[in-house]
Amino acid sequence: MADDQSLAYKELARLRWLCEKACCRSCSGCSFTPVHANPTRGAGLFRRCKGCSQFQSVLVGTCFEGLRIDIGELYRLALEYVKQPLTQSPNVLALQRACGGSRTQTEHFVSCVLAAEVAEGRRRNARMSCRGALEGDAHRLRKLFVSERNPHFQDLIFQARRNRVNSGKQTPVQAVWAVHVRIAGLVHRGGKIAIAELPLKAVAKKAPPPVESCLTLLLVVLVFFLFVSHLVRNET
Ligand SMILES: [Zn+2]
Ligand SMILES: [Zn+2]
C-alpha cells in the first residue's frame, strides 16, 4: 500500500497535480525527511520537517490541502477526472464508480479541483477581462523581423518610431524592427467567439509585444463583424 502511494505521489508530482517542493507551515524550513505513510496520522503520505520535527501532509500547499485521502486513490481520481467531458460539470457518481472510493471522499476531491479551476479561471479572466460578461484578448501568430529599409513596411516602421519618440524612449537607429501578426478574439461568456485579424504592428526588436486596449479589440472585432454580416446579408 505504501509503495502504491509512493508511486502515485511521484506520478502526481510529475503531472504537476502535486509538488515535491514544500516548506514547513510551522517554521518555514524547506528541508524534510523523505515522504512516508504514517497510519497513526491517517490516510496519505507525510514528510517530517528537519527544522522543527513537525509532520506535514504532502497535500499541504496544494489544492487538496485538508483532504485526508490515500495518495493512490487521489491518483486514480485524477486520472479518471481528466477523462470527463470538459464542458460538463464532473459526474461524481461516475467518478466514484470508476475509482471505488467513498461518495464523500469523491465529492471532496471534486470540490477541491473545481475550486482550483475557478481560481485559475478568475486569474486568467482578470488579465483578459473587458467588462461584464465580455472578454477579449489578442494572440500573436507570428513575429517578423523586418529591415529598416524594407520598402513594404515603411509606414509601419515610421509609426513605430513615432510611438517611441512620443513615449519618451530613446531611439537609437534600429536596423531591424519586429512586426507582429496578431488576431483578436472577443467572447460573450457562454456564447460564440468572434475572431478578427488585428492590423500589423511594428515595435523595436527587443520591445515587449504590443498591447491593445479593450477598446481597440472591441472596435476591430465589431467593425470586422459588421462588415461580414453586411456581406452575408447582401448575398442572401
Ligand atoms: Zn518546521
Ligand atoms: Zn465533508
PDB file of C-alpha atoms and ligand atoms in Angstrom:
ATOM      1  CA  MET A   1       0.000   0.000   0.000  1.00  0.00           C
ATOM      2  CA  ALA A   2       2.802   2.388   0.901  1.00  0.00           C
ATOM      3  CA  ASP A   3       4.517   1.541  -2.386  1.00  0.00           C
ATOM      4  CA  ASP A   4       1.335   2.163  -4.323  1.00  0.00           C
ATOM      5  CA  GLN A   5       1.121   5.563  -2.611  1.00  0.00           C
ATOM      6  CA  SER A   6       4.751   6.490  -3.280  1.00  0.00           C
ATOM      7  CA  LEU A   7       4.439   5.648  -6.960  1.00  0.00           C
ATOM      8  CA  ALA A   8       1.172   7.555  -7.197  1.00  0.00           C
ATOM      9  CA  TYR A   9       2.786  10.511  -5.430  1.00  0.00           C
ATOM     10  CA  LYS A  10       5.741  10.565  -7.861  1.00  0.00           C
ATOM     11  CA  GLU A  11       3.360  10.374 -10.796  1.00  0.00           C
ATOM     12  CA  LEU A  12       1.073  13.134  -9.470  1.00  0.00           C
ATOM     13  CA  ALA A  13       4.127  15.326  -8.922  1.00  0.00           C
ATOM     14  CA  ARG A  14       5.299  14.622 -12.469  1.00  0.00           C
ATOM     15  CA  LEU A  15       1.860  15.611 -13.785  1.00  0.00           C
ATOM     16  CA  ARG A  16       2.025  18.698 -11.534  1.00  0.00           C
ATOM     17  CA  TRP A  17      -1.110  17.907  -9.586  1.00  0.00           C
ATOM     18  CA  LEU A  18       1.192  17.811  -6.543  1.00  0.00           C
ATOM     19  CA  CYS A  19       4.547  19.419  -5.899  1.00  0.00           C
ATOM     20  CA  GLU A  20       7.608  17.710  -4.420  1.00  0.00           C
ATOM     21  CA  LYS A  21       8.978  21.014  -3.140  1.00  0.00           C
ATOM     22  CA  ALA A  22       7.400  22.225   0.066  1.00  0.00           C
ATOM     23  CA  CYS A  23       8.027  24.424   3.048  1.00  0.00           C
ATOM     24  CA  CYS A  24       7.034  23.851   6.666  1.00  0.00           C
ATOM     25  CA  ARG A  25       3.910  25.611   7.898  1.00  0.00           C
ATOM     26  CA  SER A  26       5.373  25.918  11.411  1.00  0.00           C
ATOM     27  CA  CYS A  27       8.978  27.050  10.919  1.00  0.00           C
ATOM     28  CA  SER A  28       9.118  27.841   7.159  1.00  0.00           C
ATOM     29  CA  GLY A  29      12.031  25.423   6.804  1.00  0.00           C
ATOM     30  CA  CYS A  30      12.131  23.646   3.468  1.00  0.00           C
ATOM     31  CA  SER A  31      14.137  20.566   4.413  1.00  0.00           C
ATOM     32  CA  PHE A  32      12.179  17.357   5.032  1.00  0.00           C
ATOM     33  CA  THR A  33      12.641  13.630   5.546  1.00  0.00           C
ATOM     34  CA  PRO A  34      11.543  11.515   2.563  1.00  0.00           C
ATOM     35  CA  VAL A  35       7.763  11.123   2.286  1.00  0.00           C
ATOM     36  CA  HIS A  36       6.296   8.090   4.021  1.00  0.00           C
ATOM     37  CA  ALA A  37       2.983   6.640   5.132  1.00  0.00           C
ATOM     38  CA  ASN A  38       2.114   7.180   8.780  1.00  0.00           C
ATOM     39  CA  PRO A  39      -1.078   5.280   9.611  1.00  0.00           C
ATOM     40  CA  THR A  40      -1.361   6.804  13.097  1.00  0.00           C
ATOM     41  CA  ARG A  41      -1.811  10.203  11.408  1.00  0.00           C
ATOM     42  CA  GLY A  42      -4.389   8.937   8.946  1.00  0.00           C
ATOM     43  CA  ALA A  43      -4.510   8.261   5.230  1.00  0.00           C
ATOM     44  CA  GLY A  44      -1.998   9.751   2.859  1.00  0.00           C
ATOM     45  CA  LEU A  45       1.716  10.479   2.872  1.00  0.00           C
ATOM     46  CA  PHE A  46       3.661  12.714   5.206  1.00  0.00           C
ATOM     47  CA  ARG A  47       7.021  14.413   5.413  1.00  0.00           C
ATOM     48  CA  ARG A  48       8.743  15.468   8.600  1.00  0.00           C
ATOM     49  CA  CYS A  49      10.354  18.889   8.873  1.00  0.00           C
ATOM     50  CA  LYS A  50      14.048  18.645   9.712  1.00  0.00           C
ATOM     51  CA  GLY A  51      13.889  22.025  11.445  1.00  0.00           C
ATOM     52  CA  CYS A  52      11.036  21.579  13.907  1.00  0.00           C
ATOM     53  CA  SER A  53      10.220  17.857  13.577  1.00  0.00           C
ATOM     54  CA  GLN A  54       6.572  18.532  12.734  1.00  0.00           C
ATOM     55  CA  PHE A  55       4.816  16.160  10.378  1.00  0.00           C
ATOM     56  CA  GLN A  56       3.140  17.656   7.349  1.00  0.00           C
ATOM     57  CA  SER A  57       0.855  16.017   4.809  1.00  0.00           C
ATOM     58  CA  VAL A  58       2.177  16.090   1.236  1.00  0.00           C
ATOM     59  CA  LEU A  59      -1.112  17.793   0.321  1.00  0.00           C
ATOM     60  CA  VAL A  60      -0.245  20.950   2.278  1.00  0.00           C
ATOM     61  CA  GLY A  61       0.203  23.822  -0.155  1.00  0.00           C
ATOM     62  CA  THR A  62      -1.732  22.069  -2.938  1.00  0.00           C
ATOM     63  CA  CYS A  63      -5.387  22.480  -3.881  1.00  0.00           C
ATOM     64  CA  PHE A  64      -6.053  19.263  -1.925  1.00  0.00           C
ATOM     65  CA  GLU A  65      -4.834  20.659   1.383  1.00  0.00           C
ATOM     66  CA  GLY A  66      -7.012  19.357   4.199  1.00  0.00           C
ATOM     67  CA  LEU A  67      -8.142  16.278   2.289  1.00  0.00           C
ATOM     68  CA  ARG A  68      -7.472  13.013   4.136  1.00  0.00           C
ATOM     69  CA  ILE A  69      -7.023  10.640   1.272  1.00  0.00           C
ATOM     70  CA  ASP A  70      -4.830   7.752   0.220  1.00  0.00           C
ATOM     71  CA  ILE A  71      -2.494   9.094  -2.483  1.00  0.00           C
ATOM     72  CA  GLY A  72      -3.146   6.028  -4.643  1.00  0.00           C
ATOM     73  CA  GLU A  73      -6.835   6.883  -4.577  1.00  0.00           C
ATOM     74  CA  LEU A  74      -6.088  10.533  -5.325  1.00  0.00           C
ATOM     75  CA  TYR A  75      -4.110   9.377  -8.358  1.00  0.00           C
ATOM     76  CA  ARG A  76      -6.937   7.172  -9.643  1.00  0.00           C
ATOM     77  CA  LEU A  77      -9.401  10.030  -9.171  1.00  0.00           C
ATOM     78  CA  ALA A  78      -7.129  12.449 -11.035  1.00  0.00           C
ATOM     79  CA  LEU A  79      -6.736  10.030 -13.960  1.00  0.00           C
ATOM     80  CA  GLU A  80     -10.474   9.488 -14.123  1.00  0.00           C
ATOM     81  CA  TYR A  81     -11.280  13.183 -13.666  1.00  0.00           C
ATOM     82  CA  VAL A  82      -9.348  14.294 -16.749  1.00  0.00           C
ATOM     83  CA  LYS A  83     -11.406  11.884 -18.891  1.00  0.00           C
ATOM     84  CA  GLN A  84     -14.607  13.759 -18.006  1.00  0.00           C
ATOM     85  CA  PRO A  85     -16.085  15.967 -20.743  1.00  0.00           C
ATOM     86  CA  LEU A  86     -14.601  19.454 -20.419  1.00  0.00           C
ATOM     87  CA  THR A  87     -17.815  21.370 -20.910  1.00  0.00           C
ATOM     88  CA  GLN A  88     -19.950  19.472 -18.406  1.00  0.00           C
ATOM     89  CA  SER A  89     -19.765  19.555 -14.661  1.00  0.00           C
ATOM     90  CA  PRO A  90     -17.968  16.467 -13.348  1.00  0.00           C
ATOM     91  CA  ASN A  91     -20.111  13.405 -12.684  1.00  0.00           C
ATOM     92  CA  VAL A  92     -19.344  12.451  -9.079  1.00  0.00           C
ATOM     93  CA  LEU A  93     -21.189   9.147  -9.277  1.00  0.00           C
ATOM     94  CA  ALA A  94     -19.296   8.027 -12.389  1.00  0.00           C
ATOM     95  CA  LEU A  95     -16.007   9.017 -10.747  1.00  0.00           C
ATOM     96  CA  GLN A  96     -16.888   7.125  -7.604  1.00  0.00           C
ATOM     97  CA  ARG A  97     -17.856   4.010  -9.585  1.00  0.00           C
ATOM     98  CA  ALA A  98     -14.633   4.128 -11.601  1.00  0.00           C
ATOM     99  CA  CYS A  99     -12.362   4.643  -8.595  1.00  0.00           C
ATOM    100  CA  GLY A 100     -14.184   2.791  -5.837  1.00  0.00           C
ATOM    101  CA  GLY A 101     -13.761   5.403  -3.115  1.00  0.00           C
ATOM    102  CA  SER A 102     -16.479   6.698  -0.833  1.00  0.00           C
ATOM    103  CA  ARG A 103     -19.054   9.187  -2.039  1.00  0.00           C
ATOM    104  CA  THR A 104     -17.934  11.859   0.438  1.00  0.00           C
ATOM    105  CA  GLN A 105     -14.279  11.400  -0.479  1.00  0.00           C
ATOM    106  CA  THR A 106     -15.103  11.728  -4.191  1.00  0.00           C
ATOM    107  CA  GLU A 107     -17.206  14.833  -3.557  1.00  0.00           C
ATOM    108  CA  HIS A 108     -14.378  16.421  -1.590  1.00  0.00           C
ATOM    109  CA  PHE A 109     -11.914  15.640  -4.362  1.00  0.00           C
ATOM    110  CA  VAL A 110     -14.193  17.185  -6.997  1.00  0.00           C
ATOM    111  CA  SER A 111     -14.822  20.329  -4.968  1.00  0.00           C
ATOM    112  CA  CYS A 112     -11.052  20.768  -4.453  1.00  0.00           C
ATOM    113  CA  VAL A 113     -10.375  20.511  -8.200  1.00  0.00           C
ATOM    114  CA  LEU A 114     -13.310  22.759  -9.104  1.00  0.00           C
ATOM    115  CA  ALA A 115     -12.134  25.373  -6.608  1.00  0.00           C
ATOM    116  CA  ALA A 116      -8.668  25.290  -8.201  1.00  0.00           C
ATOM    117  CA  GLU A 117     -10.190  25.576 -11.673  1.00  0.00           C
ATOM    118  CA  VAL A 118     -12.341  28.518 -10.618  1.00  0.00           C
ATOM    119  CA  ALA A 119      -9.343  30.297  -9.056  1.00  0.00           C
ATOM    120  CA  GLU A 120      -7.310  29.762 -12.219  1.00  0.00           C
ATOM    121  CA  GLY A 121     -10.230  30.896 -14.388  1.00  0.00           C
ATOM    122  CA  ARG A 122     -10.548  34.084 -12.332  1.00  0.00           C
ATOM    123  CA  ARG A 123      -6.814  34.716 -12.591  1.00  0.00           C
ATOM    124  CA  ARG A 124      -6.935  34.405 -16.382  1.00  0.00           C
ATOM    125  CA  ASN A 125     -10.134  36.399 -16.727  1.00  0.00           C
ATOM    126  CA  ALA A 126      -8.633  39.205 -14.671  1.00  0.00           C
ATOM    127  CA  ARG A 127      -5.960  39.528 -17.338  1.00  0.00           C
ATOM    128  CA  MET A 128      -8.301  39.408 -20.319  1.00  0.00           C
ATOM    129  CA  SER A 129     -11.384  40.981 -18.867  1.00  0.00           C
ATOM    130  CA  CYS A 130     -13.209  43.651 -20.857  1.00  0.00           C
ATOM    131  CA  ARG A 131     -16.279  44.227 -18.737  1.00  0.00           C
ATOM    132  CA  GLY A 132     -19.256  42.274 -17.586  1.00  0.00           C
ATOM    133  CA  ALA A 133     -19.644  39.032 -19.462  1.00  0.00           C
ATOM    134  CA  LEU A 134     -17.485  40.187 -22.352  1.00  0.00           C
ATOM    135  CA  GLU A 135     -13.876  39.009 -22.600  1.00  0.00           C
ATOM    136  CA  GLY A 136     -11.276  39.869 -25.139  1.00  0.00           C
ATOM    137  CA  ASP A 137      -7.666  39.039 -25.819  1.00  0.00           C
ATOM    138  CA  ALA A 138      -5.115  39.304 -28.589  1.00  0.00           C
ATOM    139  CA  HIS A 139      -2.872  36.493 -29.678  1.00  0.00           C
ATOM    140  CA  ARG A 140       0.340  36.733 -31.691  1.00  0.00           C
ATOM    141  CA  LEU A 141       0.500  34.358 -34.632  1.00  0.00           C
ATOM    142  CA  ARG A 142       3.898  35.376 -35.899  1.00  0.00           C
ATOM    143  CA  LYS A 143       6.735  37.834 -35.386  1.00  0.00           C
ATOM    144  CA  LEU A 144       8.593  39.009 -38.475  1.00  0.00           C
ATOM    145  CA  PHE A 145      11.968  40.705 -38.321  1.00  0.00           C
ATOM    146  CA  VAL A 146      11.985  43.456 -40.877  1.00  0.00           C
ATOM    147  CA  SER A 147      14.903  45.539 -42.056  1.00  0.00           C
ATOM    148  CA  GLU A 148      14.539  49.266 -41.509  1.00  0.00           C
ATOM    149  CA  ARG A 149      14.807  49.808 -45.251  1.00  0.00           C
ATOM    150  CA  ASN A 150      12.275  47.153 -46.279  1.00  0.00           C
ATOM    151  CA  PRO A 151      10.046  49.124 -48.679  1.00  0.00           C
ATOM    152  CA  HIS A 152       6.890  47.139 -47.791  1.00  0.00           C
ATOM    153  CA  PHE A 153       6.931  48.159 -44.135  1.00  0.00           C
ATOM    154  CA  GLN A 154       7.931  51.827 -44.267  1.00  0.00           C
ATOM    155  CA  ASP A 155       4.599  53.112 -42.929  1.00  0.00           C
ATOM    156  CA  LEU A 156       4.632  50.683 -40.005  1.00  0.00           C
ATOM    157  CA  ILE A 157       8.224  51.482 -39.123  1.00  0.00           C
ATOM    158  CA  PHE A 158       7.590  55.198 -39.363  1.00  0.00           C
ATOM    159  CA  GLN A 159       4.684  54.804 -36.940  1.00  0.00           C
ATOM    160  CA  ALA A 160       6.703  52.614 -34.570  1.00  0.00           C
ATOM    161  CA  ARG A 161       9.476  55.200 -34.454  1.00  0.00           C
ATOM    162  CA  ARG A 162       6.989  57.970 -33.797  1.00  0.00           C
ATOM    163  CA  ASN A 163       5.392  55.906 -30.980  1.00  0.00           C
ATOM    164  CA  ARG A 164       8.777  55.512 -29.350  1.00  0.00           C
ATOM    165  CA  VAL A 165       9.520  59.211 -29.570  1.00  0.00           C
ATOM    166  CA  ASN A 166       6.082  60.062 -28.162  1.00  0.00           C
ATOM    167  CA  SER A 167       6.548  57.729 -25.213  1.00  0.00           C
ATOM    168  CA  GLY A 168       9.888  59.386 -24.423  1.00  0.00           C
ATOM    169  CA  LYS A 169      12.026  56.317 -25.118  1.00  0.00           C
ATOM    170  CA  GLN A 170      15.481  56.740 -26.553  1.00  0.00           C
ATOM    171  CA  THR A 171      15.509  55.735 -30.163  1.00  0.00           C
ATOM    172  CA  PRO A 172      18.891  54.605 -31.363  1.00  0.00           C
ATOM    173  CA  VAL A 173      18.937  53.628 -35.007  1.00  0.00           C
ATOM    174  CA  GLN A 174      17.161  50.283 -35.303  1.00  0.00           C
ATOM    175  CA  ALA A 175      18.478  48.199 -38.156  1.00  0.00           C
ATOM    176  CA  VAL A 176      15.715  45.645 -37.601  1.00  0.00           C
ATOM    177  CA  TRP A 177      12.136  46.024 -36.367  1.00  0.00           C
ATOM    178  CA  ALA A 178       9.765  43.351 -35.157  1.00  0.00           C
ATOM    179  CA  VAL A 179       6.416  43.225 -36.923  1.00  0.00           C
ATOM    180  CA  HIS A 180       3.680  41.385 -35.053  1.00  0.00           C
ATOM    181  CA  VAL A 181       0.943  39.496 -36.857  1.00  0.00           C
ATOM    182  CA  ARG A 182      -1.958  39.128 -34.434  1.00  0.00           C
ATOM    183  CA  ILE A 183      -5.556  38.140 -34.127  1.00  0.00           C
ATOM    184  CA  ALA A 184      -8.054  39.385 -31.580  1.00  0.00           C
ATOM    185  CA  GLY A 185     -10.946  37.457 -30.136  1.00  0.00           C
ATOM    186  CA  LEU A 186     -13.997  38.582 -28.246  1.00  0.00           C
ATOM    187  CA  VAL A 187     -16.292  36.227 -26.446  1.00  0.00           C
ATOM    188  CA  HIS A 188     -19.511  36.702 -24.616  1.00  0.00           C
ATOM    189  CA  ARG A 189     -19.243  34.204 -21.747  1.00  0.00           C
ATOM    190  CA  GLY A 190     -21.183  31.107 -22.693  1.00  0.00           C
ATOM    191  CA  GLY A 191     -21.682  32.410 -26.227  1.00  0.00           C
ATOM    192  CA  LYS A 192     -19.854  32.361 -29.512  1.00  0.00           C
ATOM    193  CA  ILE A 193     -16.342  33.649 -30.023  1.00  0.00           C
ATOM    194  CA  ALA A 194     -15.647  36.323 -32.616  1.00  0.00           C
ATOM    195  CA  ILE A 195     -12.146  36.468 -34.074  1.00  0.00           C
ATOM    196  CA  ALA A 196     -10.645  39.129 -36.309  1.00  0.00           C
ATOM    197  CA  GLU A 197      -7.231  39.994 -37.653  1.00  0.00           C
ATOM    198  CA  LEU A 198      -5.527  42.964 -35.988  1.00  0.00           C
ATOM    199  CA  PRO A 199      -3.602  45.432 -38.137  1.00  0.00           C
ATOM    200  CA  LEU A 200       0.118  44.671 -38.366  1.00  0.00           C
ATOM    201  CA  LYS A 201       2.184  46.481 -35.796  1.00  0.00           C
ATOM    202  CA  ALA A 202       5.914  47.159 -35.669  1.00  0.00           C
ATOM    203  CA  VAL A 203       7.875  47.575 -32.429  1.00  0.00           C
ATOM    204  CA  ALA A 204      11.568  47.807 -31.627  1.00  0.00           C
ATOM    205  CA  LYS A 205      13.292  44.457 -31.949  1.00  0.00           C
ATOM    206  CA  LYS A 206      13.657  43.866 -28.219  1.00  0.00           C
ATOM    207  CA  ALA A 207      10.459  45.598 -27.088  1.00  0.00           C
ATOM    208  CA  PRO A 208       7.710  43.551 -25.469  1.00  0.00           C
ATOM    209  CA  PRO A 209       4.838  42.587 -27.783  1.00  0.00           C
ATOM    210  CA  PRO A 210       2.302  45.369 -28.340  1.00  0.00           C
ATOM    211  CA  VAL A 211      -0.695  45.520 -26.024  1.00  0.00           C
ATOM    212  CA  GLU A 212      -4.084  46.583 -27.300  1.00  0.00           C
ATOM    213  CA  SER A 213      -6.637  48.302 -25.142  1.00  0.00           C
ATOM    214  CA  CYS A 214     -10.035  46.686 -24.740  1.00  0.00           C
ATOM    215  CA  LEU A 215     -11.492  49.490 -26.782  1.00  0.00           C
ATOM    216  CA  THR A 216      -9.210  48.701 -29.734  1.00  0.00           C
ATOM    217  CA  LEU A 217     -10.083  44.996 -29.560  1.00  0.00           C
ATOM    218  CA  LEU A 218     -13.745  45.820 -29.368  1.00  0.00           C
ATOM    219  CA  LEU A 219     -13.589  48.186 -32.333  1.00  0.00           C
ATOM    220  CA  VAL A 220     -11.544  45.879 -34.543  1.00  0.00           C
ATOM    221  CA  VAL A 221     -13.725  42.856 -33.917  1.00  0.00           C
ATOM    222  CA  LEU A 222     -17.026  44.741 -34.100  1.00  0.00           C
ATOM    223  CA  VAL A 223     -16.109  46.542 -37.306  1.00  0.00           C
ATOM    224  CA  PHE A 224     -14.980  43.240 -38.803  1.00  0.00           C
ATOM    225  CA  PHE A 225     -18.234  41.546 -37.894  1.00  0.00           C
ATOM    226  CA  LEU A 226     -20.476  44.362 -39.003  1.00  0.00           C
ATOM    227  CA  PHE A 227     -18.663  44.195 -42.317  1.00  0.00           C
ATOM    228  CA  VAL A 228     -19.018  40.418 -42.588  1.00  0.00           C
ATOM    229  CA  SER A 229     -22.690  40.368 -41.618  1.00  0.00           C
ATOM    230  CA  HIS A 230     -23.251  43.137 -44.156  1.00  0.00           C
ATOM    231  CA  LEU A 231     -21.665  40.951 -46.868  1.00  0.00           C
ATOM    232  CA  VAL A 232     -23.687  37.933 -45.790  1.00  0.00           C
ATOM    233  CA  ARG A 233     -26.914  39.917 -45.836  1.00  0.00           C
ATOM    234  CA  ASN A 234     -26.164  41.177 -49.334  1.00  0.00           C
ATOM    235  CA  GLU A 235     -25.539  37.659 -50.588  1.00  0.00           C
ATOM    236  CA  THR A 236     -28.781  36.164 -49.313  1.00  0.00           C
TER     237      THR A 236
HETATM  238 ZN    ZN B   1       9.313  23.037  10.511  1.00  0.00          ZN
HETATM  239 ZN    ZN B   2     -17.303  16.736   4.350  1.00  0.00          ZN
END
